Amino acid sequence: MCCVAARSGAQQKNFSITPEPSWRVPYKPDLKQEPDARDVSNGYYMLLFEEQQHVEQSAIYRHEIKQIVSEAGIQNAAEIKVDYDPVYEKLLFHKILIRRKGKLINQLQASKFKILQQEDDLSRFIYSGLYTAYYILEDVRKGDQIELAYTIEGNNPIFEHKFTSLFYLASPSPIVNFHRSIITDPSREIFFKTFNGAPMPDRQMVNNMQVYKWEMTNIQSPESEEDAPSWYDNYPTVQATEYKDWMEVIKWGDRVNKIPPPGAALKAKIAELKRESHKNKETYMLKAIRFVQDDIRYMGIEMGEYSHRPNTPDKILMQRFGDCKDKSLLLATILKANGIYASMAYVDSYNKGRVVDFLPAPDIFDHAIVYAKLNEKDYWIDATTSFQRGNLAALTVSDFQQGLIIDPAGKNGFTPVKNIANGKTIVYEHFQLPSDQSNAGRLSVTSIFTMQYADDQRDLLANSSRKDNENTFLNYYKNIYGSVSIDSSLRVIDNEDDDRIEIRENYLLHTPWKTDSARINRIDFNVKANLLRDVLPAYAEEEDKKTAPLEMRYPFSQDYTITIEMPSAWSINEEELHIKNPYYALHFVPSVRDNIVTLHYTFETYQDHIPVNFLDTYIKDRKKIDDFLGFVFYWDMEGKAQSEAPSQGINWFIIGLTIFFAGVFTHHALRFYKISFQPAQAAYSPSAINGFLVVVAVCIFIMPVKTFYELINMDIFSNNIWLQLDKLTNATHSTSLLQLLLVTELAGVICILVFNLLLVSLFLKKRDTFPKALVAFIIFYLVFNLADILAFNYVYEKKDWADASIQIIMQACIAAAILIPYMLTSRQVKETFIMPYERH
């Protein structure tokens, strides 16, 4: 019953059905036009979008026609939703029609509207008081046109009936007919500025009123751009304002922020802070900041004029909550009470420094902070930030870039928002690797955060449990290194005086060494600098040209060190990387001392974006950087051969040899393909492939795939293996012999691959040479692998055969024992493989 009563009352929230307003200017759209079908999404398009704004009437009239073109449009367009603030606005609906095959179906019924208070911003602790009028259309069909018209009357009294507006001349979906007009008294002077190619308005007098209008057809939606900074906008935009300069906005803000003298409770709080500070203004200022940031919780009730007007400091103190402007005004009031200069400042967290490109207007800002000055030092303070610690020199704010200080005695314009200093992120990852696969390794991680990064971590830790944080960090390393478990609990050391947080993690790596499938007895450990990779800006390939700048985290500074404690003394090829330009800097320095390998990275950004004309350079830089973000260290369990395997490039000489060998063996395979044992006759009738030949077919087709996989995974193509030959155990004491053995092994694998492909062709053609070719291949495969294993064991002084070696020889022997007699004696084989080479 309470819910029904509440809804009934809500439906009276300044909502009614009325005729269309008489003050509209004439507009005749061409409703026969259609957009390019390729541009239509969501199953419908906007056939008409009309918006007329009467400044003197404080009214905005909207008229829309949606054309449904598919079943998806029925789902996506059959719901009407209009937001308005009943504190100062009225919603007047004029029509809801469905056009179907020349017929008009009127669906406008007041009883079917649901007026709901949504409060979508409550997750951000903002209560705005906005209502939404919902109307769900009935019986919508493919091909229908949905037409609606309504007017919202009223404007926020906080703006003192001074006109400002910022609007787009496009939308994410194409618009066939577009009309936008602003109707004002001729005495009202309005300034316009356009962005991204938007046209200036046409001007005309209609019924003694000044009309500014835009009329366009077939408006295409701009291409969406991912990974662009928040201030980037490629939509054609128009700004209109009555404010002549920024001083008018400052004076408006000063009027809005006028407050009565402090009441008894606020005076008592000020006296308490003075007493605790012992007449030290820096201490007083720091205590005031901590009190407003931490003891006054963030919660905004932004209804009506309180969308921009702050509550009085006494009220905020009493209720112990407020939004950004409430908390900023309270802090400024407390600071002023002890002779410290302080003023509210407006900033834009999305447009940032680009806010200076706009015409003067008070409604383009979305945040308020405090500008203070003490002992000739400037301070920018965000009163909504929690868990800031350290002294005044450690105070930081987000990258707002430009702020408008609300002080009529100050400058007429913006002031750069700069931090006194910026923090850093310092990370140490230390790996301890065992000497075999049976033992676990260890990973210890120490992360140090200072200033704003310490504040962020403090906030994160305060809003989640220790267990949740441990699981989050554990899962991060599990995704990189596989089987990982926590060795000891997460430890947090918070040095509040220095605004520094240290987080220590300890893990067990259960299988750090992974078996190398392509190399006998070799195990690998792949270390990845993912903490750096995660903060590098994303990038597209050269062919995917971006037209927008690329966003970068700014300010940002990371010092990242990875150390790997090897089972024995190690060596690396030291190759450094140094990149620096006006936008970012990255430095990589590897080093080794005994068995400790160190990979040291530093990354720093200098701007919040990479401009379009520098993206090609960044892509090239990023590809270089990617080569240094992962290193493979390998360990030979038998020969105790070890090395690091950072990218040393491809050995092009070996690539050339591979092509040469492939050409030679292919030439001989083609010559063999043309040989026939049977004389050419008019016709042959080979038997179908069935029975045991199906098993042979499966083996024949699998072998080339397996061999090709082994070929491309051979380390012989990397310069690393050639650079490390002199470090391997070698009974011959000759590096040249090792090189010869590697090249011989390469030639043998390529020969096997070409032989495999020849067998596939002979099998499919049922050639008479297939049985003997298969017998020859089995013998060659057995002899080659046996010779390769014997040579390997001799060079590396191995007394016992490895399990993998035994498995290879056993498989070859079994295949020889079964297939050779079958190929030579089977009647089915003799009746199937009888086709000679067809000469043309």
C-alpha atoms as one frame of an Amber mdcrd trajectory, in Angstrom:
protein
   0.000   0.000   0.000   2.884   2.359   0.797   4.490   1.631  -2.583   1.221
   2.313  -4.426   0.776   5.587  -2.560   4.348   6.651  -3.278   3.974   5.917
  -6.981   0.666   7.773  -7.176   2.318  10.812  -5.595   5.334  10.582  -7.894
   3.127  10.621 -10.992   2.017  14.132  -9.999   5.663  15.353 -10.061   5.171
  18.251 -12.511   4.009  15.972 -15.325   1.055  16.578 -17.629  -0.233  16.143
 -21.205  -0.678  19.364 -23.192  -0.841  20.604 -26.812   2.423  21.483 -28.522
   3.745  24.987 -27.724   2.813  27.821 -30.072   6.206  29.525 -29.913   7.962
  26.964 -32.155   9.572  28.181 -35.353   8.483  26.501 -38.629  10.411  23.414
 -39.747   9.516  20.985 -42.565  11.662  17.845 -42.641  11.962  15.574 -45.671
  10.583  12.341 -44.248  11.103  10.436 -47.502  14.880  10.389 -47.172  16.715
   7.316 -45.928  20.224   6.803 -44.530  22.839   4.453 -45.917  21.737   0.990
 -44.747  25.351   0.207 -43.755  25.227   2.906 -41.069  22.055   1.667 -39.360
  22.569  -0.114 -36.038  20.309  -1.442 -33.265  17.530  -2.081 -35.788  16.309
   1.505 -36.195  17.425   4.965 -37.250  16.482   8.518 -36.329  14.341   9.830
 -39.162  13.866  13.142 -37.344  15.524  14.859 -34.426  14.175  18.307 -33.695
  15.012  20.437 -30.653  13.872  24.023 -30.170  14.880  26.001 -27.100  13.050
  29.172 -26.094  15.374  31.006 -23.761  12.804  33.543 -22.571  10.218  30.833
 -21.891  12.837  28.588 -20.216  11.552  25.745 -22.351  13.025  23.030 -24.565
  10.803  21.298 -27.129  11.926  17.925 -28.515  10.380  16.082 -31.452  11.629
  12.682 -32.636  10.672  10.093 -35.246  12.323   6.667 -35.129  12.088   4.283
 -38.078  12.060   0.582 -37.130  13.842  -1.506 -39.777  14.263  -4.890 -38.054
  13.203  -6.985 -35.091  16.152  -5.580 -33.117  14.611  -2.123 -33.452  11.421
  -3.350 -31.822  13.464  -4.236 -28.748  15.712  -1.169 -28.737  13.339   1.649
 -29.713   9.993   0.707 -28.146  10.709   2.376 -24.813  10.476   6.106 -24.103
  12.560   7.555 -21.303  12.808  11.243 -20.348  14.775  12.625 -17.381  13.848
  15.855 -15.618  14.164  17.565 -12.243  10.693  18.275 -10.761  12.208  20.771
  -8.304  12.375  23.379 -11.067  11.182  21.631 -14.268   7.846  20.539 -15.734
   7.516  17.677 -18.212   4.769  18.281 -20.783   4.047  15.449 -23.238   2.348
  16.313 -26.535   2.246  13.172 -28.662   3.176   9.512 -28.907   2.210   8.085
 -32.283   2.884   4.946 -34.276   2.701   5.258 -38.066   1.955   1.953 -39.774
   1.159   1.677 -43.487  -0.408   5.125 -43.664  -2.371   4.755 -40.418  -1.832
   6.745 -37.197  -2.078   4.916 -33.887  -2.237   7.238 -30.881  -0.651   5.707
 -27.786  -0.428   8.782 -25.578  -2.109   7.957 -22.258  -1.124   9.623 -18.995
  -2.008   6.525 -16.979   0.641   4.461 -18.763   3.523   6.715 -17.727   5.625
   5.549 -14.806   7.429   8.380 -13.026  10.375   6.821 -11.202  13.212   8.232
  -9.175  16.221   6.326 -10.479  19.239   7.929  -8.772  21.766   6.228 -11.032
  24.577   8.187  -9.352  24.013   6.737  -5.894  26.923   4.380  -6.528  29.045
   7.546  -6.593  27.344   8.798  -3.410  25.410  11.531  -5.278  21.685  12.072
  -4.756  20.411  14.361  -7.520  16.634  14.198  -7.197  16.166  13.486 -10.914
  13.039  11.670 -12.058  12.545   9.561 -15.167   9.281   9.336 -17.072   8.998
   5.829 -18.556   6.566   4.807 -21.263   6.602   1.296 -22.754   4.991   1.217
 -26.200   2.598  -1.585 -27.092   2.238  -3.492 -30.360   5.376  -2.197 -32.082
   6.183  -3.909 -35.382   8.894  -3.987 -38.000   8.445  -1.074 -40.423   6.697
   1.173 -37.867   7.565   4.808 -37.274   7.519   5.947 -33.631   6.888   9.667
 -33.200   6.989  11.523 -29.919   7.072  15.160 -28.812   7.420  16.750 -25.403
   8.554  19.974 -23.708  10.567  20.505 -20.545   9.849  23.884 -18.961  11.961
  25.566 -16.305  15.656  25.992 -15.573  17.856  25.871 -12.535  17.491  29.169
 -10.643  21.124  28.915  -9.566  22.140  30.233 -13.032  20.086  33.412 -12.586
  18.359  32.993 -15.959  21.615  33.546 -17.792  21.831  31.348 -20.868  24.525
  28.718 -21.530  24.366  25.577 -23.609  26.703  22.932 -24.982  25.335  20.440
 -27.518  26.294  18.057 -30.319  25.275  18.250 -33.958  25.540  14.472 -34.338
  24.788  11.270 -32.461  26.163   7.702 -32.317  23.478   6.720 -34.860  22.760
   8.468 -38.183  20.136  11.228 -38.217  18.240  11.806 -41.468  16.622  15.151
 -40.574  18.185  17.391 -37.936  16.924  20.702 -36.587  18.268  22.651 -33.612
  17.170  26.194 -32.833  17.636  28.718 -30.039  14.954  31.414 -29.728  15.800
  34.547 -27.737  14.868  38.158 -27.287  16.966  40.270 -29.699  18.380  42.209
 -26.754  20.040  39.097 -25.325  23.622  38.847 -26.589  24.789  35.276 -27.093
  28.289  34.182 -28.071  28.954  31.002 -30.051  31.957  28.742 -30.530  32.081
  25.581 -32.609  34.321  22.529 -32.432  35.255  19.693 -34.800  33.888  21.302
 -37.927  30.463  22.221 -36.570  28.914  25.147 -38.497  27.900  28.452 -36.958
  24.106  28.993 -36.787  21.948  30.679 -39.368  20.283  33.788 -37.958  16.824
  35.132 -38.716  14.014  37.085 -37.082  10.758  35.187 -36.521   7.812  36.876
 -34.754  10.149  39.594 -33.444  12.392  36.975 -31.852  16.012  36.247 -32.706
  16.369  32.652 -33.941  19.676  30.784 -34.226  19.204  27.536 -36.079  20.979
  24.532 -37.577  19.244  22.398 -40.215  21.012  19.401 -41.739  20.203  16.095
 -43.412  21.843  12.669 -43.326  24.213  13.367 -40.440  26.746  10.568 -40.088
  28.016   9.478 -36.708  31.744  10.087 -36.131  34.035   7.088 -35.849  34.443
   5.934 -32.261  37.997   6.016 -30.951  39.246   3.655 -28.259  42.063   4.394
 -25.809  41.737   8.143 -26.352  42.151  10.595 -23.437  38.977  11.697 -21.658
  39.140  15.198 -23.129  39.200  13.959 -26.712  35.918  14.458 -28.547  35.477
  14.205 -32.320  31.762  15.053 -32.393  30.759  18.375 -34.011  29.917  20.541
 -31.010  28.455  23.982 -30.418  28.780  26.098 -27.295  26.545  29.091 -26.618
  26.847  31.454 -23.656  25.874  34.892 -22.422  28.987  35.260 -20.259  31.404
  37.752 -21.790  34.518  36.675 -19.854  35.662  34.398 -17.066  35.424  37.158
 -14.469  31.640  37.033 -14.838  31.791  33.321 -14.028  34.087  34.010 -11.062
  31.714  36.644  -9.712  28.788  34.250 -10.157  30.725  31.578  -8.232  31.528
  34.093  -5.525  27.815  34.913  -5.119  26.871  31.246  -5.051  29.513  30.478
  -2.409  28.663  33.349  -0.053  28.272  32.048   3.469  27.214  33.473   6.822
  29.800  33.873   9.602  30.747  30.610  11.338  28.286  29.354  13.943  29.103
  28.111  17.411  29.994  24.531  16.386  32.312  25.633  13.583  33.960  28.243
  15.810  34.591  25.556  18.400  36.179  23.293  15.788  38.404  26.108  14.544
  39.483  26.886  18.094  40.268  23.182  18.674  42.452  23.020  15.563  44.305
  26.192  16.589  44.893  24.835  20.043  46.241  21.521  18.737  48.511  23.320
  16.264  50.270  25.465  18.870  50.119  28.563  16.609  51.889  26.731  13.767
  49.931  27.527  10.600  51.399  24.632   8.617  50.305  22.194  11.296  46.899
  23.901  11.455  46.491  23.654   7.694  47.458  19.979   7.654  45.058  19.145
  10.500  42.241  21.029   8.759  42.830  19.097   5.551  42.891  15.747   7.353
  39.704  16.589   9.240  37.695  17.566   6.138  39.065  14.727   4.007  38.690
  11.898   6.524  36.022  12.935   9.048  33.533  14.492   6.628  32.343  11.665
   4.399  31.609  12.191   0.738  27.894  12.331  -0.048  26.141  14.830  -2.287
  22.484  15.812  -2.158  22.450  17.890  -5.331  18.789  18.747  -5.749  17.682
  21.954  -7.445  20.017  24.874  -6.971  22.221  22.714  -4.743  23.569  21.138
  -7.905  25.956  24.131  -7.811  25.282  25.933  -4.531  27.148  24.465  -1.546
  25.543  23.997   1.827  26.788  26.179   4.650  29.929  24.983   6.436  28.003
  24.787   9.718  25.477  22.423   8.159  28.229  20.255   6.662  29.993  20.124
  10.024  26.782  19.119  11.757  25.726  16.376   9.295  29.319  15.230   8.727
  28.866  14.678   4.988  28.987  16.725   1.815  29.957  16.688  -1.849  33.022
  18.283  -3.457  31.772  21.881  -3.243  30.497  21.383   0.325  33.757  19.962
   1.560  35.839  22.508  -0.361  33.887  25.435   1.096  34.189  24.007   4.602
  37.949  23.579   4.220  38.403  27.065   2.736  36.384  28.561   5.599  38.496
  26.796   8.253  41.753  27.879   6.589  40.639  31.501   6.256  39.755  31.548
   9.942  43.466  31.286  10.771  44.681  33.846   8.256  45.536  31.372   5.487
  44.528  32.409   1.978  42.076  29.854   0.602  39.503  29.830  -2.151  37.358
  27.346  -3.966  38.510  26.468  -7.502  36.475  24.895 -10.289  38.055  22.149
 -12.412  36.941  19.665 -15.069  38.064  16.089 -14.499  37.267  15.093 -18.102
  38.259  18.074 -20.238  41.204  18.864 -17.934  43.404  21.539 -19.506  41.176
  21.743 -22.598  38.619  23.559 -20.481  40.445  26.797 -21.414  39.275  26.295
 -25.017  35.634  26.794 -24.052  33.738  30.049 -23.817  33.074  31.320 -20.277
  30.276  29.342 -18.606  29.737  28.045 -15.061  28.190  24.707 -16.053  31.167
  23.196 -17.880  32.938  22.218 -14.627  32.300  18.950 -12.796  34.442  19.249
  -9.682  35.528  21.711  -7.005  38.846  21.780  -5.130  40.653  24.311  -2.914
  43.488  26.638  -3.813  45.481  27.805  -0.781  48.599  29.828  -0.261  50.884
  29.769   2.782  54.412  31.146   3.167  54.511  32.011  -0.558  53.789  28.397
  -1.519  50.806  27.364  -3.623  48.723  24.349  -2.633  45.977  22.599  -4.567
  43.856  20.414  -2.293  41.112  17.952  -3.188  38.894  17.823  -0.116  37.162
  14.670  -1.398  40.374  12.623  -1.390  40.624  10.183   1.479  43.656   8.622
   3.156  46.143  11.309   2.140  49.080  11.348   4.495  52.488  13.009   4.797
  53.260  16.683   5.206  52.114  19.620   3.076  54.876  18.992   0.550  53.377
  15.560  -0.145  49.933  16.956  -1.047  48.871  15.929  -4.544  45.742  16.264
  -6.654  44.639  14.546  -9.831  45.775  15.776 -13.220  43.199  18.576 -13.575
  45.756  20.789 -15.376  43.727  24.024 -15.174  41.593  25.517 -12.408  39.370
  28.606 -12.143  39.968  30.200  -8.735  36.740  31.729  -7.434  38.166  35.017
  -6.188  36.945  38.295  -7.783  40.132  39.980  -6.570  42.261  37.463  -8.482
  42.998  36.927 -12.162  40.384  36.882 -14.898  41.018  33.377 -16.132  42.597
  30.040 -15.390  45.566  29.037 -13.252  47.660  25.908 -13.934  47.011  23.173
 -11.365  50.395  21.777 -10.425  51.536  19.382  -7.728  54.514  20.356  -5.616
  55.889  16.866  -6.235  54.740  13.575  -7.732  55.002  10.114  -6.256  56.514
   6.932  -7.630  55.779   3.255  -7.860  58.776   1.051  -7.062  58.518  -2.715
  -7.484  61.025  -5.492  -6.777  60.302  -9.041  -7.965  62.859 -11.593  -6.768
  62.792 -15.165  -8.104  64.700 -18.068  -6.551  64.881 -20.953  -9.007  65.689
 -24.574  -8.026  68.261 -26.707  -9.831  65.654 -29.213 -11.044  61.939 -29.635
 -11.677  61.239 -31.610  -8.520  61.696 -28.634  -6.184  59.651 -25.458  -5.852
  60.951 -21.981  -6.454  60.126 -18.802  -4.598  58.929 -15.355  -5.558  59.046
 -12.372  -3.252  57.482  -9.076  -4.314  58.082  -5.745  -2.599  55.995  -2.811
  -3.855  56.642   0.714  -2.606  54.171   3.514  -3.285  54.698   7.175  -2.443
  52.459  10.252  -2.384  49.368   9.901  -4.641  50.138   6.232  -5.313  50.350
   5.604  -1.568  47.018   7.412  -1.163  45.439   5.187  -3.813  46.773   2.018
  -2.207  45.649   3.136   1.220  42.145   3.684  -0.142  42.200   0.290  -1.889
  43.362  -1.545   1.219  40.809   0.206   3.408  37.905  -0.784   1.155  38.743
  -4.471   0.787  39.675  -7.281   3.127  43.194  -8.586   3.531  42.009 -11.949
   2.219  40.525 -10.380  -0.925  43.747  -8.492  -1.589  45.831 -11.634  -1.126
  43.628 -13.521  -3.591  43.771 -10.670  -6.105  47.575 -10.510  -6.003  47.876
 -14.318  -6.049  45.643 -14.643  -9.104  47.731 -12.031 -10.896  50.861 -14.163
 -10.604  48.959 -17.397 -11.247  47.920 -16.030 -14.632  51.586 -15.464 -15.472
  53.450 -18.368 -13.871  50.842 -21.079 -13.461  50.976 -23.101 -10.248  51.583
 -20.506  -7.514  50.559 -20.482  -3.850  50.973 -18.033  -0.972  54.051 -18.704
   1.119  53.320 -16.142   3.825  50.591 -13.602   4.502  50.486 -10.219   2.861
  52.357  -7.623   4.865  51.591  -3.894   4.695  53.912  -1.267   6.180  52.320
   2.186   6.159  54.669   5.075   6.903  52.100   7.864   7.150  54.608  10.584
   8.019  56.407  10.079   4.704  53.213   9.156   2.814  54.770   5.851   1.849
  53.259   2.361   1.746  55.211  -0.845   1.356  53.463  -4.101   0.444  55.309
  -7.406   0.705  54.173 -10.648  -0.930  55.753 -14.104  -0.802  54.836 -17.016
  -3.050  55.859 -20.579  -3.832  56.373 -21.395  -7.527  55.579 -25.092  -7.688
  56.802 -25.700 -11.235  58.878 -22.701 -12.323  60.898 -24.799 -14.785  58.804
 -26.042 -17.709  59.787 -28.962 -19.919  60.846 -27.890 -23.397  58.916 -30.096
 -25.811  61.328 -29.350 -28.636  64.591 -30.089 -26.793  65.560 -33.249 -24.949
  66.398 -32.709 -21.261  65.920 -28.944 -21.514  63.754 -26.980 -19.109  62.767
 -23.320 -19.424  61.721 -20.470 -17.172  59.875 -17.593 -18.828  60.008 -14.357
 -16.838  57.618 -11.568 -17.851  57.712  -7.876 -16.962  53.928  -7.693 -16.852
  53.753  -4.898 -14.296  55.358  -2.663 -16.908  53.355  -4.092 -19.783  50.140
  -3.303 -17.884  50.867   0.441 -17.723  52.165   0.928 -21.256  49.568   2.544
 -23.531  47.776   0.167 -25.864  48.561   0.481 -29.537  47.237  -0.605 -32.911
  49.179  -1.887 -35.854  50.365   0.505 -38.539  47.532  -0.498 -40.855  44.933
   0.443 -38.214  45.543   4.165 -38.368  44.169   6.088 -35.415  42.837   9.596
 -35.807  42.756  10.261 -32.085  45.584  10.776 -29.605  46.517   7.815 -27.415
  45.843   8.131 -23.698  48.693   7.759 -21.217  48.585   7.595 -17.469  49.963
  10.894 -16.246  51.703  11.747 -14.069  53.260   8.319 -13.750  56.666   7.002
 -12.743  57.559   3.335 -12.294  60.863   1.833 -11.172  60.669  -1.914 -11.749
  63.408  -4.426 -10.934  63.283  -8.166 -11.585  66.033 -10.336 -10.106  66.402
 -14.038 -10.847  68.530 -16.133  -8.519  69.796 -18.980 -10.721  70.920 -22.461
  -9.576  74.509 -21.672 -10.598  76.642 -18.916 -12.082  75.070 -17.361 -15.138
  75.932 -15.179 -18.088  73.875 -12.861 -20.278  74.449 -10.785 -23.333  74.011
  -7.259 -22.040  71.877  -5.227 -24.397  70.351  -2.051 -23.026  67.364  -0.087
 -24.317  66.980   3.661 -23.884  64.039   5.636 -25.291  63.231   9.234 -24.413
  61.069  11.875 -26.111  58.706  14.699 -25.055  55.974  12.211 -24.129  57.594
   9.301 -22.295  60.877   7.733 -21.330  61.752   4.053 -20.920  65.104   2.634
 -19.902  66.101  -1.020 -19.595  69.423  -2.171 -18.163  70.237  -5.889 -17.672
  73.132  -7.082 -15.535  74.481 -10.242 -13.905  76.612 -10.951 -10.880  77.524
 -14.577 -10.240  74.159 -16.345 -10.247  71.955 -13.222  -9.888  70.436 -11.837
 -13.086  68.934  -8.344 -12.807  66.479  -6.756 -15.240  65.914  -3.091 -14.409
  63.158  -1.011 -16.019  62.139   2.612 -15.513  59.129   4.183 -17.198  57.929
   7.765 -16.889  55.307   9.838 -18.709  55.523  13.558 -19.408  52.045  14.184
 -20.860  48.615  12.604 -20.622  48.599  11.544 -24.261  50.629  10.716 -27.337
  49.559  12.938 -30.253  48.442  11.449 -33.548  51.521  12.645 -35.422  53.752
  10.703 -32.997  51.845   7.409 -33.009  53.958   5.813 -35.728  57.049   6.488
 -33.631  55.358   5.066 -30.542  54.361   1.888 -32.398  57.974   1.364 -33.457
  59.167   2.086 -29.913  56.584  -0.246 -28.448  57.651  -3.120 -30.657  61.216
  -2.601 -29.499  60.042  -2.492 -25.891  58.001  -5.689 -26.286  61.200  -7.570
 -27.163  62.521  -6.730 -23.678  59.361  -7.516 -21.681  59.876 -11.283 -21.693
  62.965 -13.462 -21.308  63.346 -17.215 -21.514  66.063 -18.739 -19.316  66.886
 -22.363 -20.044  68.674 -25.089 -18.120  70.021 -28.395 -19.410  69.433 -30.934
 -16.642  72.012 -33.426 -17.913  74.755 -31.264 -19.369  74.216 -28.426 -16.890
  74.098 -26.049 -19.868  72.388 -22.836 -18.987  71.796 -19.500 -20.523  69.451
 -16.621 -20.680  67.497 -16.319 -23.878  66.418 -12.765 -24.376  65.598 -11.879
 -27.912  68.840 -11.753 -29.869  67.121 -11.791 -33.229  66.849 -14.367 -35.976
  69.866 -16.080 -37.506  69.245 -15.242 -41.144  72.068 -17.498 -42.311  70.216
 -20.494 -40.873  66.997 -19.271 -42.495  68.881 -19.235 -45.792  70.217 -22.759
 -45.191  66.688 -23.929 -44.410  65.417 -22.581 -47.726  68.393 -24.140 -49.532
  67.862 -27.572 -47.956  64.137 -27.399 -48.636  64.848 -26.594 -52.296  67.361
 -29.409 -52.717  65.168 -32.069 -51.097  62.060 -30.836 -52.922  63.930 -31.138
 -56.225  64.850 -34.768 -55.503  61.319 -35.492 -54.240  59.842 -34.242 -57.527
  62.263 -36.420 -59.494  61.259 -39.467 -57.443  57.570 -38.553 -57.885  57.936
 -39.030 -61.662  59.326 -42.562 -61.327  56.930 -45.474 -61.994  57.331 -49.251
 -61.559  54.223 -50.072 -63.594  54.014 -49.527 -67.366  51.570 -46.887 -68.554
  48.251 -48.428 -69.586  44.887 -47.151 -70.670  43.142 -47.653 -67.355  43.746
 -48.854 -63.810  41.214 -49.845 -61.171  42.884 -49.561 -57.775  41.107 -50.869
 -54.700  39.527 -48.491 -52.197  41.461 -47.496 -49.098  40.024 -49.417 -46.184
  40.971 -51.757 -43.418  44.472 -51.330 -42.020  45.282 -48.769 -44.741  43.072
 -46.298 -42.863  45.473 -46.536 -39.906  48.396 -46.020 -42.292  46.616 -42.975
 -43.740  46.198 -41.397 -40.296  49.912 -41.839 -39.561  50.914 -40.510 -42.987
  48.885 -37.313 -42.533  49.931 -36.677 -38.902  53.667 -37.028 -39.513  54.229
 -33.846 -41.591  52.277 -31.740 -39.080  54.349 -33.131 -36.192  57.612 -32.671
 -38.101  56.768 -29.085 -39.112  55.944 -28.229 -35.489  59.312 -29.619 -34.365
  61.083 -27.658 -37.116  59.651 -24.246 -36.249  60.373 -24.803 -32.552  64.046
 -25.589 -33.060  66.309 -23.111 -31.269  68.663 -23.217 -34.206  66.844 -20.253
 -35.815  67.706 -17.940 -32.898  71.091 -16.309 -32.474  70.937 -17.287 -28.781
  71.875 -20.928 -29.373  74.860 -20.001 -31.543  76.103 -17.444 -29.017  75.982
 -20.070 -26.248  77.691 -23.016 -28.019  81.036 -22.288 -26.413  79.428 -22.631
 -22.951  77.994 -26.129 -23.555  79.619 -29.379 -22.444  81.515 -30.692 -25.487
  83.516 -33.935 -25.528  85.139 -32.943 -28.834  86.197 -29.516 -27.474  85.306
 -28.135 -30.889  82.624 -25.498 -31.331  82.834 -25.981 -35.111  81.818 -29.625
 -34.731  78.809 -28.588 -32.639  77.821 -26.162 -35.378  78.149 -28.930 -37.979
  75.993 -31.267 -35.897  73.272 -28.622 -35.563  73.243 -27.946 -39.297  73.161
 -31.708 -40.006  70.215 -32.100 -37.640  68.434 -29.246 -39.431  69.040 -30.882
 -42.827  67.718 -34.205 -41.516  64.507 -32.675 -40.144  63.851 -30.819 -43.424
  64.504 -34.016 -45.365  61.998 -35.874 -43.173  59.420 -33.103 -43.683  59.785
 -33.122 -47.489  59.736 -36.941 -47.475  56.513 -36.794 -45.402  54.833 -34.499
 -47.923  55.954 -36.733 -50.795  54.386 -39.745 -49.062  51.101 -37.860 -48.607
  50.991 -37.087 -52.327  51.877 -40.636 -53.343  49.276 -42.066 -50.961  46.476
 -39.825 -52.251  47.339 -40.685 -55.880  47.625 -44.421 -55.002  50.961 -44.387
 -56.750  52.791 -47.660 -57.376  55.927 -46.235 -55.752  54.237 -45.547 -52.390
  54.966 -48.895 -50.625  58.699 -48.827 -51.313  58.873 -45.092 -50.577  57.253
 -45.681 -47.195  59.685 -48.532 -46.431  62.620 -46.286 -47.357  61.234 -43.499
 -45.175  60.829 -45.778 -42.114  64.403 -47.020 -42.457  65.758 -43.496 -42.950
  63.733 -42.181 -39.977  65.067 -44.933 -37.712  68.693 -44.555 -38.837  68.668
 -40.747 -38.667  67.193 -40.598 -35.138  69.538 -43.320 -33.905  72.569 -41.481
 -35.301  71.334 -38.155 -33.919  70.868 -39.573 -30.416  74.239 -41.346 -30.435
  76.001 -38.171 -31.568  74.142 -36.160 -28.913  75.098 -38.580 -26.149  78.742
 -38.635 -27.289  79.112 -34.850 -27.464  77.464 -34.304 -24.090  79.180 -37.338
 -22.533  75.940 -39.053 -21.588  76.239 -42.660 -20.401  72.524 -43.377 -20.141
  69.864 -42.816 -22.749  67.130 -40.303 -21.923  63.559 -41.609 -21.702  62.531
 -39.416 -24.640  65.316 -40.884 -26.779  64.294 -44.434 -25.943  60.683 -43.590
 -26.762  61.621 -42.240 -30.229  63.688 -45.319 -31.149  61.061 -47.743 -29.810
  58.322 -46.062 -31.852  60.490 -46.202 -35.001  61.307 -49.903 -34.433  57.660
 -50.822 -33.873  56.643 -48.932 -37.015  59.379 -50.752 -38.978  58.380 -54.147
 -37.615  54.729 -53.671 -38.580  54.707 -51.517 -41.684  57.701 -52.847 -43.652
  56.392 -56.450 -43.899  52.869 -55.146 -44.507  53.965 -52.850 -47.340  56.021
 -55.604 -49.017  53.644 -58.563 -48.664  50.063 -57.325 -48.268  47.690 -58.188
 -51.105  45.582 -55.147 -50.240  48.638 -52.907 -50.730  49.456 -54.515 -54.081
  45.886 -54.028 -55.329  45.610 -50.461 -54.110  48.883 -48.765 -55.011  49.115
 -49.513 -58.747  48.854 -46.074 -60.401  51.882 -45.027 -62.545  53.007 -41.441
 -63.083  50.832 -39.767 -65.686  52.963 -37.990 -68.242  51.339 -35.116 -70.134
